[in-house]
mmCIF file of C-alpha atoms in Angstrom:
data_model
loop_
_atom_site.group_PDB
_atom_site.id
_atom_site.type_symbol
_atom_site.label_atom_id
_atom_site.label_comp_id
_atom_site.label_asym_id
_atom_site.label_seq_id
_atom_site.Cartn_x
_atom_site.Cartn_y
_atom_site.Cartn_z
ATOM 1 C CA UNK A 120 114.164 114.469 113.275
ATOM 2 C CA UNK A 121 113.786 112.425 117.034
ATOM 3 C CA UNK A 122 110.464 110.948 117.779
ATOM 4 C CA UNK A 123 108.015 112.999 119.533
ATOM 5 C CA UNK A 124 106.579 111.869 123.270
ATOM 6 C CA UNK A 125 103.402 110.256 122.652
ATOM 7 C CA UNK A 126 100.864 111.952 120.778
ATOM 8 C CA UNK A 127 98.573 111.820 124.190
ATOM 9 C CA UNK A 128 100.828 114.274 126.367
ATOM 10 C CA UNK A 129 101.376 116.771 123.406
ATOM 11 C CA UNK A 130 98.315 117.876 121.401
ATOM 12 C CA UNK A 131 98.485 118.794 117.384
ATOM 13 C CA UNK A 132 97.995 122.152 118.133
ATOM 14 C CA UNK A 133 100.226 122.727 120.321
ATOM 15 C CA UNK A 134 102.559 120.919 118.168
ATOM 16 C CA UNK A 135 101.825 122.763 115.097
ATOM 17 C CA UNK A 136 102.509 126.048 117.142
ATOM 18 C CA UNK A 137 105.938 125.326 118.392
ATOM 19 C CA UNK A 138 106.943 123.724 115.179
ATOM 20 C CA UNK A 139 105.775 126.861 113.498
ATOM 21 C CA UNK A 140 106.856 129.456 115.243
ATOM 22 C CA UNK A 141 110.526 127.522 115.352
ATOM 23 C CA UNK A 142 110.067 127.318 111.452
ATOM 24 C CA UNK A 143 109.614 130.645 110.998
ATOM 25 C CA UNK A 144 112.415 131.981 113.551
ATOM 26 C CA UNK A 145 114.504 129.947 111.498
ATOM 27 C CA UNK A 146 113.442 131.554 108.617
ATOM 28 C CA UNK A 147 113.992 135.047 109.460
ATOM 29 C CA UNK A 148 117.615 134.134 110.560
ATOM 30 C CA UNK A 149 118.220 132.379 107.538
ATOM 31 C CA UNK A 150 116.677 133.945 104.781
ATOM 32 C CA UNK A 151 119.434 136.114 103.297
ATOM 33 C CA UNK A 152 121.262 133.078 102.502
ATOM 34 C CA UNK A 153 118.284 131.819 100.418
ATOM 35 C CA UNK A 154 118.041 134.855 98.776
ATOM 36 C CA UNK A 155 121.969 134.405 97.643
ATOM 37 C CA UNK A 156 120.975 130.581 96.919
ATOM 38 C CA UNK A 157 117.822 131.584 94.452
ATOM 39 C CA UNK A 158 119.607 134.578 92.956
ATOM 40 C CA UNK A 159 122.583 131.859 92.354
ATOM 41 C CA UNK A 160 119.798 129.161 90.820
ATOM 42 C CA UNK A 161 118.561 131.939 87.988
ATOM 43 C CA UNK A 162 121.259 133.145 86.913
ATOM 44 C CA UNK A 163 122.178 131.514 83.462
ATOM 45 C CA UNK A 164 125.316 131.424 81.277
ATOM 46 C CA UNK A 165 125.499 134.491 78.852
ATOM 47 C CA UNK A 166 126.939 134.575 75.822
ATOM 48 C CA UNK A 167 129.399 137.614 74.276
ATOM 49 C CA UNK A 168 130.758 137.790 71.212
ATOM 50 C CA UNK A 169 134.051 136.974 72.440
ATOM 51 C CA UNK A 170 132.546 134.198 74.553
ATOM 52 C CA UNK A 171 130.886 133.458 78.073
ATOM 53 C CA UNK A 172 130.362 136.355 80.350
ATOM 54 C CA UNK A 173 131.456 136.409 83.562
ATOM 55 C CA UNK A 174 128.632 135.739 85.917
ATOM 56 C CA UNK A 175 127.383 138.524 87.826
ATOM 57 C CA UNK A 176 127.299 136.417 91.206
ATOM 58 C CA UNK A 177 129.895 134.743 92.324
ATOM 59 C CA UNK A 178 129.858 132.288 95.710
ATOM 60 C CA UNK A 179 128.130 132.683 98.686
ATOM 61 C CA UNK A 180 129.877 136.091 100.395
ATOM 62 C CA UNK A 181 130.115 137.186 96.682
ATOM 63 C CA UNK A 182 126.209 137.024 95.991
ATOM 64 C CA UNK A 183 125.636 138.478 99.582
ATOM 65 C CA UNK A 184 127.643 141.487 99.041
ATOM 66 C CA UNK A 185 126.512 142.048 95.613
ATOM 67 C CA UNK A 186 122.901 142.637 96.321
ATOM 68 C CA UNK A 187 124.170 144.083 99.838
ATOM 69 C CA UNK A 188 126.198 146.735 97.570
ATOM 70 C CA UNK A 189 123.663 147.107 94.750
ATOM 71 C CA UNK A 190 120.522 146.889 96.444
ATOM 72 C CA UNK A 191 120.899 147.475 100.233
ATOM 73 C CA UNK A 192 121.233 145.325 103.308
ATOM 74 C CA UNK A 193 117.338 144.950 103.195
ATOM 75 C CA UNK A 194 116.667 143.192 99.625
ATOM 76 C CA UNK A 195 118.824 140.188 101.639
ATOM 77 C CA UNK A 196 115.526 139.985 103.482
ATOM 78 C CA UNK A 197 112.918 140.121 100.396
ATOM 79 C CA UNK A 198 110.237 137.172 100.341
ATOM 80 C CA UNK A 199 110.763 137.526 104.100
ATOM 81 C CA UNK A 200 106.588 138.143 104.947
ATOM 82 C CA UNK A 201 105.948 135.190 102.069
ATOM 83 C CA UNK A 202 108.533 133.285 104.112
ATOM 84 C CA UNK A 203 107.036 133.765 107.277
ATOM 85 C CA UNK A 204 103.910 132.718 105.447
ATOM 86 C CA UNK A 205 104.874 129.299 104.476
ATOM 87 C CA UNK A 206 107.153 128.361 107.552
ATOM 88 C CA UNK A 207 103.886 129.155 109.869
ATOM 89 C CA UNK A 208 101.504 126.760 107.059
ATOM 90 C CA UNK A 209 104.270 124.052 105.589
ATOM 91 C CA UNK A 210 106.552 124.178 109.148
ATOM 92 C CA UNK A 211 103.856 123.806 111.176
ATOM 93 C CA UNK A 212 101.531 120.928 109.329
ATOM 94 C CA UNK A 213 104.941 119.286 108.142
ATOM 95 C CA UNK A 214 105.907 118.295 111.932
ATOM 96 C CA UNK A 215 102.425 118.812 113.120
ATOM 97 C CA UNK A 216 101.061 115.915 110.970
ATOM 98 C CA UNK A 217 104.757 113.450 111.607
ATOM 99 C CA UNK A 218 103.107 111.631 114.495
ATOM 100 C CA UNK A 219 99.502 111.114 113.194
ATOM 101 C CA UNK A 220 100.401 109.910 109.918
ATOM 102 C CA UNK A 221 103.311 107.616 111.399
ATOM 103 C CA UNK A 222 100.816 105.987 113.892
ATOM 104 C CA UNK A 223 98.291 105.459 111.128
ATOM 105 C CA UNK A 224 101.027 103.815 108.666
ATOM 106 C CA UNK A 225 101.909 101.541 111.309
ATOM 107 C CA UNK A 226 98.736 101.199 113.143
ATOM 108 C CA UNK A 227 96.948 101.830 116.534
ATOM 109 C CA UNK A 228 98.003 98.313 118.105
ATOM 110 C CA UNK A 229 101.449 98.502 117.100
ATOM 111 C CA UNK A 230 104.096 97.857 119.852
ATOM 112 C CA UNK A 231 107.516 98.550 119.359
ATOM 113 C CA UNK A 232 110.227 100.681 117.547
ATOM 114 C CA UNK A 233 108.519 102.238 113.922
ATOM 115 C CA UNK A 234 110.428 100.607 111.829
ATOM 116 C CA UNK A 235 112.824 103.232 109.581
ATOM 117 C CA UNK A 236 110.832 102.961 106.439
ATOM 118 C CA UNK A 237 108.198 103.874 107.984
ATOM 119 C CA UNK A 238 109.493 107.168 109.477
ATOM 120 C CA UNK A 239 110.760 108.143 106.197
ATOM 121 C CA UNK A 240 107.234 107.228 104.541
ATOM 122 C CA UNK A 241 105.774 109.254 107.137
ATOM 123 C CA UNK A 242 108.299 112.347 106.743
ATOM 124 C CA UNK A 243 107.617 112.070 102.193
ATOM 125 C CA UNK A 244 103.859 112.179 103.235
ATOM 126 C CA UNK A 245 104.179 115.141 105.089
ATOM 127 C CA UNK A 246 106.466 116.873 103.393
ATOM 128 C CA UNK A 247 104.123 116.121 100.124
ATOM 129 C CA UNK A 248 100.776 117.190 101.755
ATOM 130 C CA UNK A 249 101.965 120.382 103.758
ATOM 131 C CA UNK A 250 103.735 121.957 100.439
ATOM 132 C CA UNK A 251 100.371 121.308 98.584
ATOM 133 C CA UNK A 252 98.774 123.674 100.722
ATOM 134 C CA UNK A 253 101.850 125.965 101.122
ATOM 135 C CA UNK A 254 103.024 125.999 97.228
ATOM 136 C CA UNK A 255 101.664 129.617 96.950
ATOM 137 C CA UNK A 256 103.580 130.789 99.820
ATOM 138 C CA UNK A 257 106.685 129.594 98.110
ATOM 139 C CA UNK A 258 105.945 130.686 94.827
ATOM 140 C CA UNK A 259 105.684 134.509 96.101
ATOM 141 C CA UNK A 260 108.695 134.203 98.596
ATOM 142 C CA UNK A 261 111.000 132.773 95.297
ATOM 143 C CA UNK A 262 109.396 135.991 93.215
ATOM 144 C CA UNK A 263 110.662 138.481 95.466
ATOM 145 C CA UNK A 264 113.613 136.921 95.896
ATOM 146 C CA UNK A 265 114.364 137.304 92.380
ATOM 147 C CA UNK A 266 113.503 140.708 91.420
ATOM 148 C CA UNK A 267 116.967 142.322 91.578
ATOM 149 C CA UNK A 268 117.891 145.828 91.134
ATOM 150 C CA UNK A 269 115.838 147.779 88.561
ATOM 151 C CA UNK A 270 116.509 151.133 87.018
ATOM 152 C CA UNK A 271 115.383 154.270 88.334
ATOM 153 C CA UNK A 272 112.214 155.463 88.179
ATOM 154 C CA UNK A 273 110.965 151.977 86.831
ATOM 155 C CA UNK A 274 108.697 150.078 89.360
ATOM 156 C CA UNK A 275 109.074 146.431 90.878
ATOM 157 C CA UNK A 276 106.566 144.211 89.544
ATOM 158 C CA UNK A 277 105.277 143.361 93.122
ATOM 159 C CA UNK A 278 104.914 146.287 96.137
ATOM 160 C CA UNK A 279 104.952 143.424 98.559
ATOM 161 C CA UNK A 280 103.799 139.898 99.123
ATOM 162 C CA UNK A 281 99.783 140.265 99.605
ATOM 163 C CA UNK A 282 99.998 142.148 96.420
ATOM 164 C CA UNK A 283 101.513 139.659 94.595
ATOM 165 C CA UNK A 284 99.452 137.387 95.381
ATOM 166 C CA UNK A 285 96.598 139.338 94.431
ATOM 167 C CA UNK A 286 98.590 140.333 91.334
ATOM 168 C CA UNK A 287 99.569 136.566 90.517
ATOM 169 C CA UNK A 288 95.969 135.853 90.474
ATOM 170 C CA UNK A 289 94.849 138.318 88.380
ATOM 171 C CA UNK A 290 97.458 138.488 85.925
ATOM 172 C CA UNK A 291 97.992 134.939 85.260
ATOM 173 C CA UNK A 292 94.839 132.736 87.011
ATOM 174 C CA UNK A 293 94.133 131.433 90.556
ATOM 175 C CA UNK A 294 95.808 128.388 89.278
ATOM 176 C CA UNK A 295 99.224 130.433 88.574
ATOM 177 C CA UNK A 296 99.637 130.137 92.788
ATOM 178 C CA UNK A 297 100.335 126.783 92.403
ATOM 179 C CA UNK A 298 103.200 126.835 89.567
ATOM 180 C CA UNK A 299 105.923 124.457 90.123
ATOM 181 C CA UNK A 300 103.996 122.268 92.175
ATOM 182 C CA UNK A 301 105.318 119.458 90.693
ATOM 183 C CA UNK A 302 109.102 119.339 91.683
ATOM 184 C CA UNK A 303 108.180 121.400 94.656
ATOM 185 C CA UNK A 304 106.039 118.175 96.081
ATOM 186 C CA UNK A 305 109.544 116.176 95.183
ATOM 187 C CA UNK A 306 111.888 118.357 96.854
ATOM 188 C CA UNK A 307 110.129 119.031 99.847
ATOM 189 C CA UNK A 308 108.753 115.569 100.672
ATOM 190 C CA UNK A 309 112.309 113.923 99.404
ATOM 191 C CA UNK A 310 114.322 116.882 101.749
ATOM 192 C CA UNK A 311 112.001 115.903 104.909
ATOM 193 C CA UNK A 312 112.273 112.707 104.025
ATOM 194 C CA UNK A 313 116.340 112.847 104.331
ATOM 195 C CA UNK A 314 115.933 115.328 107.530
ATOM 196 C CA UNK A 315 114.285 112.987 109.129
ATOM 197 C CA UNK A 316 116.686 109.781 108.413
ATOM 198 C CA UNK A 317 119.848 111.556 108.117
ATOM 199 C CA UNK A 318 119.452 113.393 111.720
ATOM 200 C CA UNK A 319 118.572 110.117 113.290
ATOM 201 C CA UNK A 320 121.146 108.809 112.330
ATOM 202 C CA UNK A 321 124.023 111.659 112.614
ATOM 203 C CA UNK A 322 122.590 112.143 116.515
ATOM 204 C CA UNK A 323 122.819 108.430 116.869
ATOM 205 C CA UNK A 324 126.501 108.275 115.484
ATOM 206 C CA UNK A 325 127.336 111.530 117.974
ATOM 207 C CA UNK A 326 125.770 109.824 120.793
ATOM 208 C CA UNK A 327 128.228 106.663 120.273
ATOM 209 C CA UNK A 328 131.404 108.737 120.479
ATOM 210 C CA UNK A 329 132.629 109.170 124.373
ATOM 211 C CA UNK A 330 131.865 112.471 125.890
ATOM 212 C CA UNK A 331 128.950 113.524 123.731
ATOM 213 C CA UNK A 332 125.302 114.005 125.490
ATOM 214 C CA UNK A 333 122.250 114.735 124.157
ATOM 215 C CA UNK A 334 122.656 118.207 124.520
ATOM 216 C CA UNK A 335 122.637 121.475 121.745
ATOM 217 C CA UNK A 336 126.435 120.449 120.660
ATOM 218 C CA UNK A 337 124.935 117.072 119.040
ATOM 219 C CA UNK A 338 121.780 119.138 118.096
ATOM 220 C CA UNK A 339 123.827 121.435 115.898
ATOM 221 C CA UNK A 340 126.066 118.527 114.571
ATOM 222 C CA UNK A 341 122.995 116.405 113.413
ATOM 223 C CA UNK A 342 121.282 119.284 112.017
ATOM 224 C CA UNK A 343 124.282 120.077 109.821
ATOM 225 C CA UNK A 344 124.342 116.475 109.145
ATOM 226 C CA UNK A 345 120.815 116.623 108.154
ATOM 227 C CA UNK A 346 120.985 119.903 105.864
ATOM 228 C CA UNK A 347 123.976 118.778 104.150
ATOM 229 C CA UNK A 348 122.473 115.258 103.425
ATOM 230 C CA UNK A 349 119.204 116.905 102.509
ATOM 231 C CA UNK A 350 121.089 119.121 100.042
ATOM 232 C CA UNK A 351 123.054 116.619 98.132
ATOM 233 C CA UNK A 352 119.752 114.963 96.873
ATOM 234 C CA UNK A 353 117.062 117.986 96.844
ATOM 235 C CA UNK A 354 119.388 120.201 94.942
ATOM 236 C CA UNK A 355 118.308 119.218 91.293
ATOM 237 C CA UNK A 356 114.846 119.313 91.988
ATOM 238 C CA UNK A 357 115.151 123.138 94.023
ATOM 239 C CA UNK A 358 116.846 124.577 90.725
ATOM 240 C CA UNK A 359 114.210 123.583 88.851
ATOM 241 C CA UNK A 360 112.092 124.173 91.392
ATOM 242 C CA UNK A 361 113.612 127.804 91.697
ATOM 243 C CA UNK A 362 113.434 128.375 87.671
ATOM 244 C CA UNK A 363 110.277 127.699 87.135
ATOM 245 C CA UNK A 364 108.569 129.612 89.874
ATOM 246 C CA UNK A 365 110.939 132.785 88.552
ATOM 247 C CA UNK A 366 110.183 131.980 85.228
ATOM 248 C CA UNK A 367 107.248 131.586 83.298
ATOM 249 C CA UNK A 368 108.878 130.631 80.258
ATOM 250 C CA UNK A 369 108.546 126.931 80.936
ATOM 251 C CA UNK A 370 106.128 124.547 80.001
ATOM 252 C CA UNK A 371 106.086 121.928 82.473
ATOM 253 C CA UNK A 372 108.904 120.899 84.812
ATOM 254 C CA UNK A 373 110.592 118.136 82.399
ATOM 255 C CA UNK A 374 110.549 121.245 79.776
ATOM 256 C CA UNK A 375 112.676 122.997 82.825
ATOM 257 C CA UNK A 376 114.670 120.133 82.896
ATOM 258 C CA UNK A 377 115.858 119.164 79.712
ATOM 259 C CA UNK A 378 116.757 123.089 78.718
ATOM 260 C CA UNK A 379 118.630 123.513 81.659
ATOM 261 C CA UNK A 380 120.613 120.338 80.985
ATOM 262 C CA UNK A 381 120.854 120.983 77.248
ATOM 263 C CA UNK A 382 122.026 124.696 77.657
ATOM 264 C CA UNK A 383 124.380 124.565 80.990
ATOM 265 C CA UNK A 384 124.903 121.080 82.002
ATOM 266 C CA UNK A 385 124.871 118.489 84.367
ATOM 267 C CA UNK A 386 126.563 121.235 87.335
ATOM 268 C CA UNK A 387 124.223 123.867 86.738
ATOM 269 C CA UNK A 388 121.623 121.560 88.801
ATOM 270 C CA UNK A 389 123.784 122.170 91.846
ATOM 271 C CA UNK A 390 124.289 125.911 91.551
ATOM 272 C CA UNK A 391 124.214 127.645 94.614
ATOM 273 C CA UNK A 392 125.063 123.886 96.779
ATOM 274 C CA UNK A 393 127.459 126.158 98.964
ATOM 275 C CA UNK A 394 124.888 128.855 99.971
ATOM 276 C CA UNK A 395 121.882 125.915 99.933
ATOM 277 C CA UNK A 396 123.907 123.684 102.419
ATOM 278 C CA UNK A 397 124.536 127.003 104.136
ATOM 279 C CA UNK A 398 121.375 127.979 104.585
ATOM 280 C CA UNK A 399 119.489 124.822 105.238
ATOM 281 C CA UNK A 400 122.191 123.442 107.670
ATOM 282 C CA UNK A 401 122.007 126.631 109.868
ATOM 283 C CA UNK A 402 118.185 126.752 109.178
ATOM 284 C CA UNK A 403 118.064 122.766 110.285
ATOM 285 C CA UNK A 404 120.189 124.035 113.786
ATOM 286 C CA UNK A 405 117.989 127.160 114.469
ATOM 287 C CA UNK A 406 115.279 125.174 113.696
ATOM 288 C CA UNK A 407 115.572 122.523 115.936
ATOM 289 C CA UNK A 408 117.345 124.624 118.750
ATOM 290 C CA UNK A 409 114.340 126.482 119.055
ATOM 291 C CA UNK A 410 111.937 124.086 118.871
ATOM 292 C CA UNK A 411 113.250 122.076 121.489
ATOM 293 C CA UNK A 412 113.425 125.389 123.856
ATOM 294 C CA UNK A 413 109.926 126.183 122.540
ATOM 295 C CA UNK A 414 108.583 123.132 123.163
ATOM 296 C CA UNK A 415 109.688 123.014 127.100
ATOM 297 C CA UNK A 416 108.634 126.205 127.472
ATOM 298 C CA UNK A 417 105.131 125.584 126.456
ATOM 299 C CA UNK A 418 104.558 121.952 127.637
ATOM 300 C CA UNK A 419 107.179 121.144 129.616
ATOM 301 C CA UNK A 420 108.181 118.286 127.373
ATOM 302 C CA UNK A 421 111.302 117.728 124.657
ATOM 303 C CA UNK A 422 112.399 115.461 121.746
ATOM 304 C CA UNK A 423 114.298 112.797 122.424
ATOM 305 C CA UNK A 424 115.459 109.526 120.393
#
């Protein structure tokens, strides 16, 4: 993620209103590849008597045009309002808050380039305290997303997001909103964490090689760079992440964990990596695309490194 312009010539708001409005025009461009990615994360191995099932999704395309087929073009778009929710909330505070809490790590009278431990401190902070807030948002968005097709006549379990929310609560406790919050916390501060390094680094690479500018090309090319890296170490943590917010079953997230491991294995932590890197590489590009254009149109300033 490049460095903001001071903090004096753009306010917070006006920073938490471009970031979330990018956030959550990434989200609605993007969120049919999540829904392949969580569908992907619950399934489990079955057994027959003969042996192991096939699975019912299979890849990216295949998990898109299964619930395309089965369920219609729209249920690739379910969790989209509890989407929208927590990209305006968790988009906008995660950025938002980037400047503020990098200035205070390093301090008011510091002069220089921030140091890159400090960035990345500043991005796990972030990351950590804007998913606290938005963990309920999340938890909706992955129970829509999971709720495939169900028989005729027989009712979903949600009609839509404020009713589960409402439903959540009074079903299972106010405290239910926040299930998951553990690994959530992990993956989201560890994933801005590695946006934030791995971009700065992939632009600063592009920049090197004769011919490239600083211009959407090596926008799109560091936020691939900074999905794909972002992937590789937030996937374990999403799946369980993923499970337990779709399942209730689980008693705490090392419970999660070690059943996962025990029953499918090491690889099932990095089910659905194709369709993750897929969707949080082009949601990464949109993201940042946007927000740039956003961000001129509304103050007349830009990122830049």
């Amino acid at each position: 993620m490049a460095d903001l312009k001071p903090s004096s010539d753009i306010s917070f708001v006006e920073i938490f209103l471009c970031s979330a409005f990018a956030s959550c025009f990434a989200e609605f461009c993007t969120i049919p590849l999540d829904t392949a990615k969580v569908r992907l994360q619950l399934q489990r191995k079955t057994f027959a008597s003969e042996g192991v099932s096939l699975p019912k999704y299979r890849g990216l395309l295949g998990t898109v045009a299964t619930i395309a087929r089965e369920e219609g073009l729209a249920a690739l778009w379910k969790g989209i309002t509890a989407g929208l929710h927590r990209q305006f909330i968790y988009g906008g505070l995660r950025i938002g808050l980037y400047e503020p809490v990098k200035s205070f790590l390093v301090g008011s009278d510091f002069v220089g380039d921030i140091p890159l431990y400090q960035k990345i401190l500043a991005a796990l902070l972030t990351g950590a305290m804007a998913i606290v807030i938005a963990n309920p948002t999340d938890l909706v968005k992955v129970r829509l997303q999971a709720e495939g097709k169900l028989p005729a006549g027989v009712p979903g379990r949600y009609a839509g997001a404020l009713n589960a929310y409402f439903t959540i609560v009074r079903q299972e406790g106010l405290g239910a909103l926040w299930t998951g919050l553990g690994p959530n916390i992990a993956r989201n501060a560890i994933i801005n964490a590695a946006e934030l390094a791995s971009y700065d680094q992939v632009k600063q690479t592009v920049l090197q090689i004769p011919g490239f500018t600083d211009g959407a090309f090596t926008h799109v090319l560091a936020g691939l760079g900074a999905g794909f890296f972002a992937v590789c170490i937030g996937s374990p943590i999403d799946v369980v992440k993923s499970r337990m917010m779709g399942d209730s079953s689980y008693k705490n997230t090392v419970d999660c964990f070690i059943k996962t491991l025990k029953n499918e294995g090491i690889f099932a932590f990095y089910k659905g990596f194709l369709p993750n890197f897929g969707r949080l590489g082009s949601w990464n590009v949109v993201m940042f695309l946007t927000l740039e254009q956003v961000k001129k149109t509304v103050t007349g300033q830009a990122y830049y490194d």
